[in-house]
Coordinates of C-alpha atoms in Angstrom, one line a residue:
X1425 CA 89.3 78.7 87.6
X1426 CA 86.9 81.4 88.8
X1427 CA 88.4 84.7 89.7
X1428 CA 86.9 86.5 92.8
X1429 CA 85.8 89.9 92.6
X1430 CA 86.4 91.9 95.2
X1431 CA 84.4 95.6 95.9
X1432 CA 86.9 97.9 96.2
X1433 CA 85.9 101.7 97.4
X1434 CA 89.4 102.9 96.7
X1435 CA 90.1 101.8 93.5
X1436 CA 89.7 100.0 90.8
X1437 CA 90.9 96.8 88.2
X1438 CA 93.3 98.7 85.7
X1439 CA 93.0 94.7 83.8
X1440 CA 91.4 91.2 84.4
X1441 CA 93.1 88.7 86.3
X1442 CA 96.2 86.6 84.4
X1443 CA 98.6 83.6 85.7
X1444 CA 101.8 84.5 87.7
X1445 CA 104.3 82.6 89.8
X1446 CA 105.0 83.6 93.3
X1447 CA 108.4 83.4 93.2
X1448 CA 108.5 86.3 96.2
X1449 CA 106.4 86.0 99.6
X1450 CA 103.1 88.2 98.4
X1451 CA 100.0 88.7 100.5
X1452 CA 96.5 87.5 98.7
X1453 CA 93.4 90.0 98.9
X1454 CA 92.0 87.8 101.6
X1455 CA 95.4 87.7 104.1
X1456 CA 96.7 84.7 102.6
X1457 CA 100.6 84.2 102.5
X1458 CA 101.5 82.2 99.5
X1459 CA 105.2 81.7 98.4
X1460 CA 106.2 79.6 95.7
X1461 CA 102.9 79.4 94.1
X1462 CA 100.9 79.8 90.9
X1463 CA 98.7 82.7 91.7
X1464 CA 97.0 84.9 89.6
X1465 CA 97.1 88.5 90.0
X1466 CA 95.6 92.1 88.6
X1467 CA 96.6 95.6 88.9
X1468 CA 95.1 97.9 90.7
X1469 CA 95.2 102.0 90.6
X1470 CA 93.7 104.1 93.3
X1471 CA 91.1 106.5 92.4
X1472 CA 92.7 110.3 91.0
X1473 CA 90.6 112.4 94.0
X1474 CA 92.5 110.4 96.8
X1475 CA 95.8 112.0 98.1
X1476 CA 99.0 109.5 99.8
X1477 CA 100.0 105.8 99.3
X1478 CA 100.8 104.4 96.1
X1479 CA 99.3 105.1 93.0
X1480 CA 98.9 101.6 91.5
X1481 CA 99.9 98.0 93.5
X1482 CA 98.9 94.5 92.2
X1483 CA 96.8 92.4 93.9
X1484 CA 96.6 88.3 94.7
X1485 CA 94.5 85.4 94.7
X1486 CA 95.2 81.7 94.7
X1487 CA 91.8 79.5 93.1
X1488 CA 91.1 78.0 96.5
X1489 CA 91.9 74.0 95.3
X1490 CA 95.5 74.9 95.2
X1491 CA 95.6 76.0 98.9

């Protein structure tokens, strides 16, 4: 399974990418709504010099053949 890499100008990948079951509604990087899926995921933590929002969130992708 290849794992995308995304640029992100906000952030950045606090780890790599590991397996994890959708067993909540979650949104992938690219808009994708996946439920009841393996997915894999990775967290990400905003950069220290921006101010509001969360701190840290996780985010999605599903390896396109299990669309």
């Amino acid at each position: 399974m290849s794992d995308p890499n995304p640029q992100m100008f906000f952030c950045e990948p606090v780890g790599p990418w590991h397996d994890w079951f959708a067993w909540f509604p979650i949104s992938t990087y690219d808009n994708r709504l996946v439920w009841l899926k393996k997915v894999r995921r990775r967290c990400m933590q905003k950069h220290y010099y921006l101010h509001g929002g969360p701190n840290s969130w996780w985010q999605y992708h599903i390896d396109g053949s299990a669309a």
